Amino acid sequence: GAGVSQSPRYKVAKRGQDVALRCDPISGHVSLFWYQQALGQGPEFLTYFQNEAQLDKSGLPSDRFFAERPEGSVSTLKIQRTQQEDSAVYLCASSLARDTAPNEQFFGPGTRLTVL
Amino acid sequence: GDSVTQMEGPVTLSEEAFLTINCTYTATGYPSLFWYVQYPGEGLQLLLKATKADDKGSNKGFEATYRKETTSFHLEKGSVQVSDSAVYFCALGHTGRRALTFGSGTRLQVQP
């Protein structure tokens, strides 16, 4: 079956531009996560959805970052007025679990964002 | 807050050598512990996990034991192969907060 897919795989933006990154989770997965991975670092949590509800957005670095999952499936991470420090790989992960235990998260290949 | 510390890489080994990648953590309570692997050009994949103290996770010849007394979850493999070359991430998660906290990753290079 299909895994988590993300698009685009690579995005180059000029400083100040808005970008939108898309995530298609595994069908039927309730939980969806966004992480930011800087070069040479591990992923850092940005935000979490359970179905269409955004239950945790404590990791979003500023109000320029916005995520949505309006129908409980596809999610979009939007970054407004991009800055050079936003350059990173943005990872999406999904999980079947709806309970509170940390379960296996299935990761997409990521979108590499470069802000010039 | 929670944190995960991994040994810095790259770790370079010859094929069939013994592998240890150290991982220690700081967390309140009793987190679950994970090892993820990222092969070149691919997304992160769960390699193994342990949910309570003294549990041993194992998969594909890799093992790690949840040691609460030393707050460690070291990854081991008895005989590595070239195909094991990848970046390995240690991570922890708590019941009630589903997000994972990752270490910075350790790159493993296995030479034939």
JSON list of C-alpha atoms in Angstrom, two decimals:
[
{"chain": "A", "resi": 1, "resn": "GLY", "atom": "CA", "xyz": [0.00, 0.00, 0.00]},
{"chain": "A", "resi": 2, "resn": "ALA", "atom": "CA", "xyz": [0.96, 3.63, -0.38]},
{"chain": "A", "resi": 3, "resn": "GLY", "atom": "CA", "xyz": [2.97, 5.27, 2.35]},
{"chain": "A", "resi": 4, "resn": "VAL", "atom": "CA", "xyz": [2.99, 8.89, 3.45]},
{"chain": "A", "resi": 5, "resn": "SER", "atom": "CA", "xyz": [3.62, 11.19, 0.52]},
{"chain": "A", "resi": 6, "resn": "GLN", "atom": "CA", "xyz": [4.73, 14.79, 0.52]},
{"chain": "A", "resi": 7, "resn": "SER", "atom": "CA", "xyz": [4.91, 17.42, -2.16]},
{"chain": "A", "resi": 8, "resn": "PRO", "atom": "CA", "xyz": [6.84, 19.13, -3.43]},
{"chain": "A", "resi": 9, "resn": "ARG", "atom": "CA", "xyz": [10.01, 17.19, -2.59]},
{"chain": "A", "resi": 10, "resn": "TYR", "atom": "CA", "xyz": [12.11, 20.30, -3.07]},
{"chain": "A", "resi": 11, "resn": "LYS", "atom": "CA", "xyz": [11.12, 23.95, -2.81]},
{"chain": "A", "resi": 12, "resn": "VAL", "atom": "CA", "xyz": [13.26, 27.01, -3.33]},
{"chain": "A", "resi": 13, "resn": "ALA", "atom": "CA", "xyz": [11.75, 30.29, -2.18]},
{"chain": "A", "resi": 14, "resn": "LYS", "atom": "CA", "xyz": [12.97, 33.84, -2.10]},
{"chain": "A", "resi": 15, "resn": "ARG", "atom": "CA", "xyz": [12.99, 35.48, 1.29]},
{"chain": "A", "resi": 16, "resn": "GLY", "atom": "CA", "xyz": [9.57, 36.96, 1.98]},
{"chain": "A", "resi": 17, "resn": "GLN", "atom": "CA", "xyz": [7.62, 34.53, -0.20]},
{"chain": "A", "resi": 18, "resn": "ASP", "atom": "CA", "xyz": [4.83, 32.34, 1.13]},
{"chain": "A", "resi": 19, "resn": "VAL", "atom": "CA", "xyz": [5.09, 28.56, 0.70]},
{"chain": "A", "resi": 20, "resn": "ALA", "atom": "CA", "xyz": [2.64, 25.68, 1.11]},
{"chain": "A", "resi": 21, "resn": "LEU", "atom": "CA", "xyz": [3.79, 22.12, 1.78]},
{"chain": "A", "resi": 22, "resn": "ARG", "atom": "CA", "xyz": [1.42, 19.22, 1.32]},
{"chain": "A", "resi": 23, "resn": "CYS", "atom": "CA", "xyz": [1.17, 15.90, 3.15]},
{"chain": "A", "resi": 24, "resn": "ASP", "atom": "CA", "xyz": [-0.93, 12.89, 2.16]},
{"chain": "A", "resi": 25, "resn": "PRO", "atom": "CA", "xyz": [-1.02, 10.51, 5.12]},
{"chain": "A", "resi": 26, "resn": "ILE", "atom": "CA", "xyz": [-1.67, 6.79, 4.97]},
{"chain": "A", "resi": 27, "resn": "SER", "atom": "CA", "xyz": [-5.36, 6.23, 4.37]},
{"chain": "A", "resi": 28, "resn": "GLY", "atom": "CA", "xyz": [-7.28, 5.77, 7.61]},
{"chain": "A", "resi": 29, "resn": "HIS", "atom": "CA", "xyz": [-4.55, 7.16, 9.83]},
{"chain": "A", "resi": 30, "resn": "VAL", "atom": "CA", "xyz": [-6.08, 9.33, 12.53]},
{"chain": "A", "resi": 31, "resn": "SER", "atom": "CA", "xyz": [-2.97, 11.14, 13.75]},
{"chain": "A", "resi": 32, "resn": "LEU", "atom": "CA", "xyz": [-0.80, 13.44, 11.67]},
{"chain": "A", "resi": 33, "resn": "PHE", "atom": "CA", "xyz": [2.38, 15.19, 12.72]},
{"chain": "A", "resi": 34, "resn": "TRP", "atom": "CA", "xyz": [4.65, 17.82, 11.23]},
{"chain": "A", "resi": 35, "resn": "TYR", "atom": "CA", "xyz": [8.33, 17.99, 12.15]},
{"chain": "A", "resi": 36, "resn": "GLN", "atom": "CA", "xyz": [11.15, 20.31, 11.11]},
{"chain": "A", "resi": 37, "resn": "GLN", "atom": "CA", "xyz": [14.61, 18.82, 10.55]},
{"chain": "A", "resi": 38, "resn": "ALA", "atom": "CA", "xyz": [17.56, 21.17, 10.29]},
{"chain": "A", "resi": 39, "resn": "LEU", "atom": "CA", "xyz": [20.72, 19.99, 8.57]},
{"chain": "A", "resi": 40, "resn": "GLY", "atom": "CA", "xyz": [22.56, 17.48, 10.73]},
{"chain": "A", "resi": 41, "resn": "GLN", "atom": "CA", "xyz": [19.87, 17.45, 13.40]},
{"chain": "A", "resi": 42, "resn": "GLY", "atom": "CA", "xyz": [17.02, 15.23, 14.40]},
{"chain": "A", "resi": 43, "resn": "PRO", "atom": "CA", "xyz": [13.41, 16.09, 13.63]},
{"chain": "A", "resi": 44, "resn": "GLU", "atom": "CA", "xyz": [11.76, 18.63, 15.92]},
{"chain": "A", "resi": 45, "resn": "PHE", "atom": "CA", "xyz": [8.02, 18.58, 16.55]},
{"chain": "A", "resi": 46, "resn": "LEU", "atom": "CA", "xyz": [5.91, 21.36, 15.06]},
{"chain": "A", "resi": 47, "resn": "THR", "atom": "CA", "xyz": [2.26, 20.38, 15.33]},
{"chain": "A", "resi": 48, "resn": "TYR", "atom": "CA", "xyz": [-0.17, 17.46, 15.71]},
{"chain": "A", "resi": 49, "resn": "PHE", "atom": "CA", "xyz": [-3.66, 16.69, 14.37]},
{"chain": "A", "resi": 50, "resn": "GLN", "atom": "CA", "xyz": [-6.14, 14.07, 15.41]},
{"chain": "A", "resi": 51, "resn": "ASN", "atom": "CA", "xyz": [-8.50, 13.88, 12.46]},
{"chain": "A", "resi": 52, "resn": "GLU", "atom": "CA", "xyz": [-9.24, 17.52, 11.59]},
{"chain": "A", "resi": 53, "resn": "ALA", "atom": "CA", "xyz": [-8.55, 18.86, 15.09]},
{"chain": "A", "resi": 54, "resn": "GLN", "atom": "CA", "xyz": [-5.19, 20.50, 15.72]},
{"chain": "A", "resi": 55, "resn": "LEU", "atom": "CA", "xyz": [-4.54, 19.30, 19.27]},
{"chain": "A", "resi": 56, "resn": "ASP", "atom": "CA", "xyz": [-1.00, 20.54, 19.74]},
{"chain": "A", "resi": 57, "resn": "LYS", "atom": "CA", "xyz": [0.77, 23.38, 17.97]},
{"chain": "A", "resi": 58, "resn": "SER", "atom": "CA", "xyz": [3.31, 24.09, 20.67]},
{"chain": "A", "resi": 59, "resn": "GLY", "atom": "CA", "xyz": [6.25, 23.49, 18.35]},
{"chain": "A", "resi": 60, "resn": "LEU", "atom": "CA", "xyz": [5.39, 26.08, 15.70]},
{"chain": "A", "resi": 61, "resn": "PRO", "atom": "CA", "xyz": [8.28, 28.56, 15.86]},
{"chain": "A", "resi": 62, "resn": "SER", "atom": "CA", "xyz": [6.30, 31.69, 15.03]},
{"chain": "A", "resi": 63, "resn": "ASP", "atom": "CA", "xyz": [2.93, 32.93, 13.87]},
{"chain": "A", "resi": 64, "resn": "ARG", "atom": "CA", "xyz": [4.26, 32.77, 10.31]},
{"chain": "A", "resi": 65, "resn": "PHE", "atom": "CA", "xyz": [3.73, 29.02, 10.48]},
{"chain": "A", "resi": 66, "resn": "PHE", "atom": "CA", "xyz": [0.23, 27.68, 10.02]},
{"chain": "A", "resi": 67, "resn": "ALA", "atom": "CA", "xyz": [-1.06, 24.13, 9.49]},
{"chain": "A", "resi": 68, "resn": "GLU", "atom": "CA", "xyz": [-4.46, 22.75, 8.60]},
{"chain": "A", "resi": 69, "resn": "ARG", "atom": "CA", "xyz": [-6.15, 19.43, 7.95]},
{"chain": "A", "resi": 70, "resn": "PRO", "atom": "CA", "xyz": [-9.70, 20.47, 7.10]},
{"chain": "A", "resi": 71, "resn": "GLU", "atom": "CA", "xyz": [-11.16, 17.08, 6.18]},
{"chain": "A", "resi": 72, "resn": "GLY", "atom": "CA", "xyz": [-9.06, 14.94, 8.47]},
{"chain": "A", "resi": 73, "resn": "SER", "atom": "CA", "xyz": [-6.89, 13.57, 5.68]},
{"chain": "A", "resi": 74, "resn": "VAL", "atom": "CA", "xyz": [-4.54, 15.75, 3.62]},
{"chain": "A", "resi": 75, "resn": "SER", "atom": "CA", "xyz": [-2.66, 18.40, 5.56]},
{"chain": "A", "resi": 76, "resn": "THR", "atom": "CA", "xyz": [-0.95, 21.59, 4.47]},
{"chain": "A", "resi": 77, "resn": "LEU", "atom": "CA", "xyz": [1.81, 23.41, 6.30]},
{"chain": "A", "resi": 78, "resn": "LYS", "atom": "CA", "xyz": [2.02, 27.05, 5.26]},
{"chain": "A", "resi": 79, "resn": "ILE", "atom": "CA", "xyz": [4.88, 29.36, 5.97]},
{"chain": "A", "resi": 80, "resn": "GLN", "atom": "CA", "xyz": [4.33, 33.05, 5.39]},
{"chain": "A", "resi": 81, "resn": "ARG", "atom": "CA", "xyz": [7.04, 35.59, 4.64]},
{"chain": "A", "resi": 82, "resn": "THR", "atom": "CA", "xyz": [9.76, 32.94, 4.62]},
{"chain": "A", "resi": 83, "resn": "GLN", "atom": "CA", "xyz": [13.09, 33.68, 6.28]},
{"chain": "A", "resi": 84, "resn": "GLN", "atom": "CA", "xyz": [16.47, 32.05, 5.74]},
{"chain": "A", "resi": 85, "resn": "GLU", "atom": "CA", "xyz": [16.23, 30.31, 9.10]},
{"chain": "A", "resi": 86, "resn": "ASP", "atom": "CA", "xyz": [13.16, 28.45, 7.80]},
{"chain": "A", "resi": 87, "resn": "SER", "atom": "CA", "xyz": [15.44, 26.44, 5.49]},
{"chain": "A", "resi": 88, "resn": "ALA", "atom": "CA", "xyz": [15.09, 22.82, 6.59]},
{"chain": "A", "resi": 89, "resn": "VAL", "atom": "CA", "xyz": [13.47, 19.52, 5.69]},
{"chain": "A", "resi": 90, "resn": "TYR", "atom": "CA", "xyz": [9.82, 19.40, 6.71]},
{"chain": "A", "resi": 91, "resn": "LEU", "atom": "CA", "xyz": [8.66, 15.92, 7.61]},
{"chain": "A", "resi": 92, "resn": "CYS", "atom": "CA", "xyz": [5.13, 14.67, 7.84]},
{"chain": "A", "resi": 93, "resn": "ALA", "atom": "CA", "xyz": [4.23, 11.52, 9.78]},
{"chain": "A", "resi": 94, "resn": "SER", "atom": "CA", "xyz": [0.98, 9.68, 10.35]},
{"chain": "A", "resi": 95, "resn": "SER", "atom": "CA", "xyz": [-0.15, 7.14, 12.87]},
{"chain": "A", "resi": 96, "resn": "LEU", "atom": "CA", "xyz": [-3.17, 4.88, 13.09]},
{"chain": "A", "resi": 97, "resn": "ALA", "atom": "CA", "xyz": [-3.52, 5.29, 16.83]},
{"chain": "A", "resi": 98, "resn": "ARG", "atom": "CA", "xyz": [-6.21, 7.41, 18.40]},
{"chain": "A", "resi": 99, "resn": "ASP", "atom": "CA", "xyz": [-5.25, 6.50, 21.97]},
{"chain": "A", "resi": 100, "resn": "THR", "atom": "CA", "xyz": [-2.81, 8.42, 24.09]},
{"chain": "A", "resi": 101, "resn": "ALA", "atom": "CA", "xyz": [0.17, 6.05, 23.94]},
{"chain": "A", "resi": 102, "resn": "PRO", "atom": "CA", "xyz": [3.07, 6.98, 21.66]},
{"chain": "A", "resi": 103, "resn": "ASN", "atom": "CA", "xyz": [2.82, 4.60, 18.72]},
{"chain": "A", "resi": 104, "resn": "GLU", "atom": "CA", "xyz": [4.69, 3.98, 15.53]},
{"chain": "A", "resi": 105, "resn": "GLN", "atom": "CA", "xyz": [4.71, 6.99, 13.27]},
{"chain": "A", "resi": 106, "resn": "PHE", "atom": "CA", "xyz": [5.13, 6.48, 9.55]},
{"chain": "A", "resi": 107, "resn": "PHE", "atom": "CA", "xyz": [7.19, 9.21, 7.95]},
{"chain": "A", "resi": 108, "resn": "GLY", "atom": "CA", "xyz": [7.08, 10.71, 4.49]},
{"chain": "A", "resi": 109, "resn": "PRO", "atom": "CA", "xyz": [10.22, 11.51, 2.49]},
{"chain": "A", "resi": 110, "resn": "GLY", "atom": "CA", "xyz": [10.09, 15.17, 3.47]},
{"chain": "A", "resi": 111, "resn": "THR", "atom": "CA", "xyz": [10.10, 18.48, 1.64]},
{"chain": "A", "resi": 112, "resn": "ARG", "atom": "CA", "xyz": [13.46, 20.22, 1.51]},
{"chain": "A", "resi": 113, "resn": "LEU", "atom": "CA", "xyz": [12.83, 23.98, 1.72]},
{"chain": "A", "resi": 114, "resn": "THR", "atom": "CA", "xyz": [15.63, 26.36, 0.80]},
{"chain": "A", "resi": 115, "resn": "VAL", "atom": "CA", "xyz": [15.06, 30.07, 1.37]},
{"chain": "A", "resi": 116, "resn": "LEU", "atom": "CA", "xyz": [17.41, 32.34, -0.53]},
{"chain": "B", "resi": 1, "resn": "GLY", "atom": "CA", "xyz": [12.01, 19.14, 29.23]},
{"chain": "B", "resi": 2, "resn": "ASP", "atom": "CA", "xyz": [12.70, 15.90, 27.46]},
{"chain": "B", "resi": 3, "resn": "SER", "atom": "CA", "xyz": [15.95, 15.39, 25.60]},
{"chain": "B", "resi": 4, "resn": "VAL", "atom": "CA", "xyz": [17.80, 12.61, 23.81]},
{"chain": "B", "resi": 5, "resn": "THR", "atom": "CA", "xyz": [21.58, 12.48, 23.39]},
{"chain": "B", "resi": 6, "resn": "GLN", "atom": "CA", "xyz": [23.27, 10.26, 20.83]},
{"chain": "B", "resi": 7, "resn": "MET", "atom": "CA", "xyz": [26.92, 9.62, 20.11]},
{"chain": "B", "resi": 8, "resn": "GLU", "atom": "CA", "xyz": [28.24, 11.74, 17.30]},
{"chain": "B", "resi": 9, "resn": "GLY", "atom": "CA", "xyz": [29.07, 10.17, 14.00]},
{"chain": "B", "resi": 10, "resn": "PRO", "atom": "CA", "xyz": [29.99, 9.16, 11.55]},
{"chain": "B", "resi": 11, "resn": "VAL", "atom": "CA", "xyz": [30.65, 5.68, 12.81]},
{"chain": "B", "resi": 12, "resn": "THR", "atom": "CA", "xyz": [32.72, 3.78, 10.25]},
{"chain": "B", "resi": 13, "resn": "LEU", "atom": "CA", "xyz": [32.93, -0.01, 10.50]},
{"chain": "B", "resi": 14, "resn": "SER", "atom": "CA", "xyz": [34.03, -2.88, 8.36]},
{"chain": "B", "resi": 15, "resn": "GLU", "atom": "CA", "xyz": [31.48, -5.45, 7.30]},
{"chain": "B", "resi": 16, "resn": "GLU", "atom": "CA", "xyz": [30.73, -8.06, 10.01]},
{"chain": "B", "resi": 17, "resn": "ALA", "atom": "CA", "xyz": [31.99, -5.79, 12.80]},
{"chain": "B", "resi": 18, "resn": "PHE", "atom": "CA", "xyz": [30.02, -5.31, 16.04]},
{"chain": "B", "resi": 19, "resn": "LEU", "atom": "CA", "xyz": [27.98, -2.12, 16.29]},
{"chain": "B", "resi": 20, "resn": "THR", "atom": "CA", "xyz": [27.03, -0.03, 19.30]},
{"chain": "B", "resi": 21, "resn": "ILE", "atom": "CA", "xyz": [25.38, 3.37, 19.01]},
{"chain": "B", "resi": 22, "resn": "ASN", "atom": "CA", "xyz": [24.89, 5.01, 22.38]},
{"chain": "B", "resi": 23, "resn": "CYS", "atom": "CA", "xyz": [21.68, 6.78, 23.34]},
{"chain": "B", "resi": 24, "resn": "THR", "atom": "CA", "xyz": [20.81, 8.37, 26.67]},
{"chain": "B", "resi": 25, "resn": "TYR", "atom": "CA", "xyz": [17.74, 10.35, 27.56]},
{"chain": "B", "resi": 26, "resn": "THR", "atom": "CA", "xyz": [16.36, 12.83, 30.07]},
{"chain": "B", "resi": 27, "resn": "ALA", "atom": "CA", "xyz": [12.64, 12.66, 30.73]},
{"chain": "B", "resi": 28, "resn": "THR", "atom": "CA", "xyz": [10.08, 12.70, 33.46]},
{"chain": "B", "resi": 29, "resn": "GLY", "atom": "CA", "xyz": [8.06, 9.59, 34.11]},
{"chain": "B", "resi": 30, "resn": "TYR", "atom": "CA", "xyz": [8.32, 6.48, 31.98]},
{"chain": "B", "resi": 31, "resn": "PRO", "atom": "CA", "xyz": [8.66, 7.25, 28.29]},
{"chain": "B", "resi": 32, "resn": "SER", "atom": "CA", "xyz": [8.58, 4.78, 25.43]},
{"chain": "B", "resi": 33, "resn": "LEU", "atom": "CA", "xyz": [11.85, 4.57, 23.52]},
{"chain": "B", "resi": 34, "resn": "PHE", "atom": "CA", "xyz": [12.38, 4.13, 19.80]},
{"chain": "B", "resi": 35, "resn": "TRP", "atom": "CA", "xyz": [15.11, 3.71, 17.21]},
{"chain": "B", "resi": 36, "resn": "TYR", "atom": "CA", "xyz": [14.36, 5.02, 13.73]},
{"chain": "B", "resi": 37, "resn": "VAL", "atom": "CA", "xyz": [16.56, 4.52, 10.67]},
{"chain": "B", "resi": 38, "resn": "GLN", "atom": "CA", "xyz": [16.85, 6.72, 7.60]},
{"chain": "B", "resi": 39, "resn": "TYR", "atom": "CA", "xyz": [18.36, 5.10, 4.52]},
{"chain": "B", "resi": 40, "resn": "PRO", "atom": "CA", "xyz": [19.75, 7.40, 1.81]},
{"chain": "B", "resi": 41, "resn": "GLY", "atom": "CA", "xyz": [16.94, 9.12, -0.07]},
{"chain": "B", "resi": 42, "resn": "GLU", "atom": "CA", "xyz": [14.20, 7.59, 2.08]},
{"chain": "B", "resi": 43, "resn": "GLY", "atom": "CA", "xyz": [11.99, 8.63, 4.97]},
{"chain": "B", "resi": 44, "resn": "LEU", "atom": "CA", "xyz": [12.50, 7.59, 8.58]},
{"chain": "B", "resi": 45, "resn": "GLN", "atom": "CA", "xyz": [11.42, 4.05, 9.39]},
{"chain": "B", "resi": 46, "resn": "LEU", "atom": "CA", "xyz": [10.80, 2.55, 12.79]},
{"chain": "B", "resi": 47, "resn": "LEU", "atom": "CA", "xyz": [13.53, 0.01, 13.53]},
{"chain": "B", "resi": 48, "resn": "LEU", "atom": "CA", "xyz": [12.53, -1.10, 17.03]},
{"chain": "B", "resi": 49, "resn": "LYS", "atom": "CA", "xyz": [10.90, 0.11, 20.22]},
{"chain": "B", "resi": 50, "resn": "ALA", "atom": "CA", "xyz": [10.55, -0.61, 23.94]},
{"chain": "B", "resi": 51, "resn": "THR", "atom": "CA", "xyz": [7.76, 0.64, 26.13]},
{"chain": "B", "resi": 52, "resn": "LYS", "atom": "CA", "xyz": [8.92, -0.13, 29.67]},
{"chain": "B", "resi": 53, "resn": "ALA", "atom": "CA", "xyz": [12.04, -0.68, 31.72]},
{"chain": "B", "resi": 54, "resn": "ASP", "atom": "CA", "xyz": [14.05, -3.83, 30.91]},
{"chain": "B", "resi": 55, "resn": "ASP", "atom": "CA", "xyz": [12.13, -4.40, 27.67]},
{"chain": "B", "resi": 56, "resn": "LYS", "atom": "CA", "xyz": [14.31, -5.40, 24.73]},
{"chain": "B", "resi": 57, "resn": "GLY", "atom": "CA", "xyz": [13.33, -4.27, 21.27]},
{"chain": "B", "resi": 58, "resn": "SER", "atom": "CA", "xyz": [14.72, -6.20, 18.32]},
{"chain": "B", "resi": 59, "resn": "ASN", "atom": "CA", "xyz": [14.43, -6.20, 14.55]},
{"chain": "B", "resi": 60, "resn": "LYS", "atom": "CA", "xyz": [16.64, -7.15, 11.58]},
{"chain": "B", "resi": 61, "resn": "GLY", "atom": "CA", "xyz": [19.44, -8.27, 13.92]},
{"chain": "B", "resi": 62, "resn": "PHE", "atom": "CA", "xyz": [19.42, -4.98, 15.84]},
{"chain": "B", "resi": 63, "resn": "GLU", "atom": "CA", "xyz": [18.67, -4.91, 19.58]},
{"chain": "B", "resi": 64, "resn": "ALA", "atom": "CA", "xyz": [18.26, -2.27, 22.27]},
{"chain": "B", "resi": 65, "resn": "THR", "atom": "CA", "xyz": [17.37, -2.66, 25.94]},
{"chain": "B", "resi": 66, "resn": "TYR", "atom": "CA", "xyz": [15.48, -0.01, 27.92]},
{"chain": "B", "resi": 67, "resn": "ARG", "atom": "CA", "xyz": [17.70, 0.68, 30.96]},
{"chain": "B", "resi": 68, "resn": "LYS", "atom": "CA", "xyz": [15.92, 2.95, 33.38]},
{"chain": "B", "resi": 69, "resn": "GLU", "atom": "CA", "xyz": [18.74, 2.95, 35.95]},
{"chain": "B", "resi": 70, "resn": "THR", "atom": "CA", "xyz": [21.17, 4.40, 33.40]},
{"chain": "B", "resi": 71, "resn": "THR", "atom": "CA", "xyz": [18.51, 6.19, 31.28]},
{"chain": "B", "resi": 72, "resn": "SER", "atom": "CA", "xyz": [19.93, 4.53, 28.20]},
{"chain": "B", "resi": 73, "resn": "PHE", "atom": "CA", "xyz": [18.73, 2.71, 25.09]},
{"chain": "B", "resi": 74, "resn": "HIS", "atom": "CA", "xyz": [21.88, 1.72, 23.23]},
{"chain": "B", "resi": 75, "resn": "LEU", "atom": "CA", "xyz": [21.53, 0.16, 19.78]},
{"chain": "B", "resi": 76, "resn": "GLU", "atom": "CA", "xyz": [23.59, -2.98, 19.04]},
{"chain": "B", "resi": 77, "resn": "LYS", "atom": "CA", "xyz": [24.11, -5.37, 16.17]},
{"chain": "B", "resi": 78, "resn": "GLY", "atom": "CA", "xyz": [26.45, -8.31, 16.19]},
{"chain": "B", "resi": 79, "resn": "SER", "atom": "CA", "xyz": [27.52, -8.23, 12.55]},
{"chain": "B", "resi": 80, "resn": "VAL", "atom": "CA", "xyz": [26.84, -5.20, 10.36]},
{"chain": "B", "resi": 81, "resn": "GLN", "atom": "CA", "xyz": [26.40, -5.29, 6.60]},
{"chain": "B", "resi": 82, "resn": "VAL", "atom": "CA", "xyz": [27.03, -2.66, 3.95]},
{"chain": "B", "resi": 83, "resn": "SER", "atom": "CA", "xyz": [23.26, -2.36, 3.59]},
{"chain": "B", "resi": 84, "resn": "ASP", "atom": "CA", "xyz": [23.05, -1.12, 7.20]},
{"chain": "B", "resi": 85, "resn": "SER", "atom": "CA", "xyz": [24.70, 2.16, 6.17]},
{"chain": "B", "resi": 86, "resn": "ALA", "atom": "CA", "xyz": [22.19, 4.83, 7.17]},
{"chain": "B", "resi": 87, "resn": "VAL", "atom": "CA", "xyz": [21.44, 7.47, 9.78]},
{"chain": "B", "resi": 88, "resn": "TYR", "atom": "CA", "xyz": [20.04, 6.15, 13.07]},
{"chain": "B", "resi": 89, "resn": "PHE", "atom": "CA", "xyz": [17.84, 8.26, 15.35]},
{"chain": "B", "resi": 90, "resn": "CYS", "atom": "CA", "xyz": [16.97, 7.53, 18.96]},
{"chain": "B", "resi": 91, "resn": "ALA", "atom": "CA", "xyz": [13.65, 8.97, 20.12]},
{"chain": "B", "resi": 92, "resn": "LEU", "atom": "CA", "xyz": [11.29, 9.01, 23.07]},
{"chain": "B", "resi": 93, "resn": "GLY", "atom": "CA", "xyz": [7.58, 9.54, 23.49]},
{"chain": "B", "resi": 94, "resn": "HIS", "atom": "CA", "xyz": [5.17, 9.95, 26.38]},
{"chain": "B", "resi": 95, "resn": "THR", "atom": "CA", "xyz": [1.66, 8.68, 26.88]},
{"chain": "B", "resi": 96, "resn": "GLY", "atom": "CA", "xyz": [-0.59, 11.70, 26.60]},
{"chain": "B", "resi": 97, "resn": "ARG", "atom": "CA", "xyz": [1.73, 13.64, 24.31]},
{"chain": "B", "resi": 98, "resn": "ARG", "atom": "CA", "xyz": [2.09, 11.83, 21.06]},
{"chain": "B", "resi": 99, "resn": "ALA", "atom": "CA", "xyz": [4.91, 13.85, 19.57]},
{"chain": "B", "resi": 100, "resn": "LEU", "atom": "CA", "xyz": [8.34, 12.22, 19.61]},
{"chain": "B", "resi": 101, "resn": "THR", "atom": "CA", "xyz": [11.56, 13.82, 20.84]},
{"chain": "B", "resi": 102, "resn": "PHE", "atom": "CA", "xyz": [14.52, 12.84, 18.67]},
{"chain": "B", "resi": 103, "resn": "GLY", "atom": "CA", "xyz": [18.26, 12.78, 19.12]},
{"chain": "B", "resi": 104, "resn": "SER", "atom": "CA", "xyz": [20.46, 14.39, 16.50]},
{"chain": "B", "resi": 105, "resn": "GLY", "atom": "CA", "xyz": [21.16, 11.15, 14.66]},
{"chain": "B", "resi": 106, "resn": "THR", "atom": "CA", "xyz": [24.25, 9.00, 14.12]},
{"chain": "B", "resi": 107, "resn": "ARG", "atom": "CA", "xyz": [25.50, 8.23, 10.65]},
{"chain": "B", "resi": 108, "resn": "LEU", "atom": "CA", "xyz": [26.76, 4.67, 10.18]},
{"chain": "B", "resi": 109, "resn": "GLN", "atom": "CA", "xyz": [29.05, 3.84, 7.27]},
{"chain": "B", "resi": 110, "resn": "VAL", "atom": "CA", "xyz": [29.86, 0.17, 6.69]},
{"chain": "B", "resi": 111, "resn": "GLN", "atom": "CA", "xyz": [32.71, -0.61, 4.35]},
{"chain": "B", "resi": 112, "resn": "PRO", "atom": "CA", "xyz": [33.02, -3.90, 2.47]}
]
